[in-house]
Backbone as CSV, one residue per row, in Angstrom:
resi,resn,N_x,N_y,N_z,CA_x,CA_y,CA_z,C_x,C_y,C_z
1,UNK,132.267,129.880,91.522,132.062,130.448,92.822,132.545,129.501,93.915
2,UNK,132.383,128.228,93.682,132.783,127.237,94.671,134.291,127.264,94.912
3,UNK,135.085,127.395,93.848,136.535,127.383,94.009,137.042,128.633,94.730
4,UNK,136.389,129.775,94.559,136.789,130.986,95.264,136.604,130.785,96.757
5,UNK,135.486,130.195,97.156,135.236,129.950,98.573,136.298,129.013,99.148
6,UNK,136.639,127.965,98.420,137.656,127.026,98.905,138.994,127.712,99.053
7,UNK,139.369,128.570,98.089,140.635,129.286,98.155,140.663,130.209,99.362
8,UNK,139.581,130.934,99.589,139.523,131.836,100.732,139.555,131.056,102.040
9,UNK,138.850,129.958,102.094,138.843,129.146,103.307,140.237,128.587,103.575
10,UNK,140.921,128.142,102.530,142.269,127.614,102.677,143.218,128.729,103.125
11,UNK,143.111,129.915,102.534,143.959,131.039,102.916,143.701,131.433,104.361
12,UNK,142.446,131.451,104.769,142.108,131.792,106.158,142.700,130.768,107.116
13,UNK,142.663,129.503,106.748,143.228,128.453,107.601,144.737,128.619,107.738
14,UNK,145.405,128.943,106.637,146.853,129.142,106.673,147.202,130.329,107.546
15,UNK,146.492,131.446,107.367,146.743,132.641,108.166,146.490,132.359,109.641
16,UNK,145.415,131.645,109.959,145.114,131.315,111.349,146.200,130.455,111.956
17,UNK,146.693,129.490,111.210,147.752,128.619,111.695,149.026,129.416,111.945
18,UNK,149.398,130.275,110.992,150.587,131.097,111.164,150.441,132.048,112.336
19,UNK,149.273,132.642,112.485,149.037,133.573,113.591,149.201,132.862,114.919
20,UNK,148.650,131.671,115.031,148.792,130.914,116.268,150.240,130.561,116.548
21,UNK,150.949,130.151,115.538,152.353,129.786,115.713,153.184,131.002,116.100
22,UNK,152.920,132.141,115.472,153.672,133.341,115.799,153.358,133.833,117.198
23,UNK,152.097,133.814,117.573,151.724,134.289,118.897,152.408,133.457,119.970
24,UNK,152.500,132.169,119.772,153.128,131.291,120.741,154.649,131.354,120.639
25,UNK,155.185,131.413,119.425,156.608,131.239,119.234,157.482,132.476,119.219
26,UNK,156.948,133.648,118.991,157.801,134.814,118.838,158.469,135.249,120.126
27,UNK,157.825,135.113,121.245,158.403,135.583,122.500,159.771,134.955,122.736
28,UNK,159.918,133.689,122.455,161.193,133.025,122.650,162.201,133.329,121.559
29,UNK,161.757,133.570,120.344,162.681,133.759,119.234,163.145,135.200,119.086
30,UNK,162.535,136.139,119.813,162.915,137.539,119.674,164.370,137.772,120.079
31,UNK,164.920,136.939,120.948,166.304,137.111,121.372,167.276,136.867,120.215
32,UNK,166.854,136.141,119.206,167.699,135.866,118.052,167.517,136.909,116.953
33,UNK,166.776,137.947,117.223,166.476,138.963,116.223,167.730,139.726,115.808
34,UNK,167.749,140.154,114.565,168.846,140.979,114.062,168.589,142.461,114.327
35,UNK,167.461,142.802,114.943,167.096,144.183,115.248,167.694,144.559,116.601
36,UNK,168.283,145.759,116.731,168.863,146.171,118.013,167.828,146.226,119.142
37,UNK,168.325,146.129,120.370,167.462,146.176,121.552,166.625,147.450,121.577
38,UNK,165.419,147.322,122.113,164.454,148.415,122.300,163.941,148.982,120.975
39,UNK,163.933,148.142,119.952,163.387,148.536,118.658,162.492,147.428,118.112
40,UNK,161.470,147.850,117.381,160.606,146.931,116.629,160.662,147.378,115.182
41,UNK,161.176,146.512,114.321,161.235,146.825,112.900,160.187,145.990,112.179
42,UNK,159.413,146.654,111.314,158.379,145.980,110.533,158.656,146.241,109.061
43,UNK,158.648,145.167,108.267,158.898,145.267,106.827,157.691,144.718,106.064
44,UNK,157.376,145.360,104.949,156.290,144.913,104.080,156.906,144.444,102.770
45,UNK,157.012,143.121,102.611,157.639,142.537,101.421,156.582,142.101,100.414
46,UNK,155.693,142.995,100.068,154.634,142.636,99.140,154.132,143.885,98.441
47,UNK,152.974,143.780,97.807,152.403,144.904,97.074,151.422,145.700,97.926
48,UNK,151.251,145.321,99.193,150.298,146.010,100.053,151.008,146.680,101.226
49,UNK,150.384,147.724,101.762,150.884,148.367,102.974,150.526,147.488,104.163
50,UNK,151.441,147.394,105.121,151.188,146.652,106.347,150.998,147.641,107.487
51,UNK,149.858,147.565,108.145,149.571,148.416,109.295,149.690,147.587,110.562
52,UNK,150.496,148.051,111.522,150.639,147.337,112.784,150.211,148.237,113.938
53,UNK,149.557,147.620,114.899,149.093,148.290,116.107,149.649,147.517,117.286
54,UNK,150.119,148.202,118.315,150.580,147.487,119.499,149.831,147.945,120.731
55,UNK,149.967,147.167,121.815,149.075,147.248,122.965,149.073,148.564,123.723
56,UNK,149.996,149.456,123.549,149.918,150.736,124.254,149.308,151.831,123.375
57,UNK,148.671,151.437,122.287,148.027,152.399,121.403,148.889,152.855,120.242
58,UNK,150.067,152.281,120.098,150.959,152.667,119.008,150.486,152.135,117.668
59,UNK,150.914,152.819,116.608,150.542,152.449,115.235,151.703,152.779,114.311
60,UNK,151.869,151.936,113.288,152.846,152.209,112.245,152.311,151.663,110.927
61,UNK,152.287,152.489,109.894,151.902,152.065,108.551,153.160,151.914,107.707
62,UNK,153.418,150.711,107.205,154.634,150.441,106.446,154.266,150.263,104.977
63,UNK,154.707,151.198,104.116,154.386,151.109,102.684,154.995,149.850,102.048
64,UNK,154.431,149.412,100.923,154.939,148.221,100.222,156.430,148.350,99.908
65,UNK,157.168,147.262,100.157,158.585,147.228,99.829,159.490,148.011,100.762
66,UNK,158.976,148.450,101.898,159.782,149.246,102.822,159.787,148.650,104.216
67,UNK,160.701,149.154,105.042,160.766,148.799,106.460,160.709,150.080,107.282
68,UNK,160.113,150.002,108.455,160.092,151.117,109.389,160.375,150.588,110.783
69,UNK,160.886,151.474,111.638,161.277,151.068,112.979,160.597,151.944,114.022
70,UNK,160.090,151.300,115.072,159.550,151.995,116.241,160.563,151.808,117.368
71,UNK,160.710,152.825,118.206,161.706,152.807,119.275,161.026,152.911,120.634
72,UNK,161.572,152.189,121.610,161.103,152.264,122.992,162.234,152.819,123.846
73,UNK,161.874,153.470,124.951,162.882,153.999,125.867,163.556,152.851,126.605
74,UNK,164.868,152.876,126.642,165.635,151.818,127.324,165.382,151.858,128.827
75,UNK,165.261,150.677,129.410,165.167,150.527,130.859,166.113,149.388,131.249
76,UNK,166.136,149.054,132.505,166.989,147.947,132.949,166.315,146.585,132.764
77,UNK,165.076,146.578,132.304,164.342,145.321,132.121,164.942,144.504,130.983
78,UNK,164.986,143.191,131.155,165.468,142.326,130.080,164.311,141.789,129.243
79,UNK,163.078,142.019,129.737,161.887,141.583,129.011,160.874,142.717,128.995
80,UNK,160.427,143.078,127.814,159.360,144.061,127.657,158.492,143.560,126.493
81,UNK,157.470,142.800,126.860,156.626,142.166,125.846,155.607,143.157,125.275
82,UNK,155.480,143.144,123.970,154.528,144.001,123.257,153.687,143.100,122.361
83,UNK,152.369,143.251,122.441,151.456,142.505,121.573,151.225,143.339,120.315
84,UNK,151.447,142.740,119.150,151.335,143.437,117.869,150.271,142.753,117.012
85,UNK,149.362,143.556,116.442,148.368,143.067,115.481,148.714,143.672,114.127
86,UNK,148.730,142.850,113.087,149.082,143.314,111.744,147.896,143.167,110.797
87,UNK,147.699,144.178,109.956,146.610,144.218,108.980,147.157,144.716,107.652
88,UNK,146.515,144.352,106.542,146.846,144.962,105.260,146.121,146.299,105.190
89,UNK,146.497,147.138,104.235,145.957,148.495,104.193,144.458,148.573,103.932
90,UNK,143.828,147.511,103.456,142.378,147.556,103.253,141.630,147.059,104.489
91,UNK,142.354,146.853,105.584,141.728,146.430,106.830,141.733,144.939,107.075
92,UNK,142.217,144.126,106.127,142.245,142.676,106.303,143.283,142.258,107.337
93,UNK,142.883,141.401,108.265,143.757,140.920,109.333,144.807,139.970,108.776
94,UNK,146.064,140.129,109.209,147.136,139.216,108.818,147.417,138.246,109.967
95,UNK,147.901,138.767,111.086,148.257,137.908,112.225,148.581,138.777,113.426
96,UNK,148.743,138.145,114.581,149.172,138.809,115.808,150.443,138.130,116.305
97,UNK,151.221,138.874,117.090,152.445,138.310,117.648,152.772,139.017,118.950
98,UNK,153.397,138.308,119.863,153.947,138.886,121.088,155.453,138.925,120.910
99,UNK,156.055,140.126,121.033,157.489,140.269,120.802,158.142,140.952,122.001
100,UNK,159.400,140.644,122.229,160.170,141.232,123.313,161.030,142.359,122.730
101,UNK,160.587,143.600,122.855,161.332,144.715,122.271,162.591,145.038,123.072
102,UNK,162.685,144.579,124.323,163.904,144.788,125.110,165.093,144.102,124.439
103,UNK,164.847,143.023,123.729,165.909,142.311,123.026,165.930,142.632,121.531
104,UNK,165.006,143.466,121.064,164.898,143.784,119.650,164.005,142.782,118.952
105,UNK,163.146,143.274,118.070,162.205,142.383,117.393,161.975,142.869,115.969
106,UNK,161.820,141.917,115.074,161.532,142.241,113.685,160.384,141.396,113.178
107,UNK,159.455,142.026,112.466,158.325,141.341,111.838,158.285,141.734,110.374
108,UNK,157.935,140.791,109.526,157.811,141.078,108.103,156.545,140.427,107.572
109,UNK,155.902,141.119,106.636,154.719,140.565,105.991,155.047,140.285,104.538
110,UNK,154.332,139.324,103.979,154.533,138.972,102.583,153.282,138.344,102.023
111,UNK,153.367,137.890,100.801,152.216,137.286,100.153,151.432,138.303,99.357
112,UNK,150.671,137.826,98.403,149.879,138.726,97.566,148.396,138.442,97.766
113,UNK,147.967,137.216,97.547,146.552,136.896,97.713,146.215,136.455,99.125
114,UNK,147.191,135.926,99.862,146.986,135.511,101.246,148.170,136.008,102.073
115,UNK,148.112,137.234,102.600,149.248,137.782,103.339,149.576,136.957,104.585
116,UNK,150.846,136.969,104.967,151.302,136.242,106.139,152.371,137.068,106.837
117,UNK,152.749,136.675,108.046,153.684,137.422,108.878,154.739,136.463,109.417
118,UNK,155.992,136.911,109.516,157.039,136.093,110.126,157.967,137.006,110.909
119,UNK,158.786,136.405,111.768,159.738,137.181,112.583,161.130,137.061,112.004
120,UNK,161.972,138.061,112.318,163.397,138.007,111.931,164.221,138.659,113.011
């Protein structure tokens, strides 16, 4: 029982660290995204579904091994920040990120026992 607690605590620490890094770092890195402007692409590279919610009430459920894209209406703005929260399909929190969809943004989840999120 002791080792399970340590593993979970270690996984939680890793997820928290990644979430903090993504929340701080994604806004600047979104300009290097391979996703076209005014789109948010989310990929689930694992055995679980990734559910993402963004700040205007949007939701997207991405099945395991697939990618899906959400589209925003084009405007003249060069910055349109969207806050995204990601969860696995059983409700477990993965991470949050702030992305600039005006420049295109991509997020991917991975991992099996300790899911994580990264940008592309």
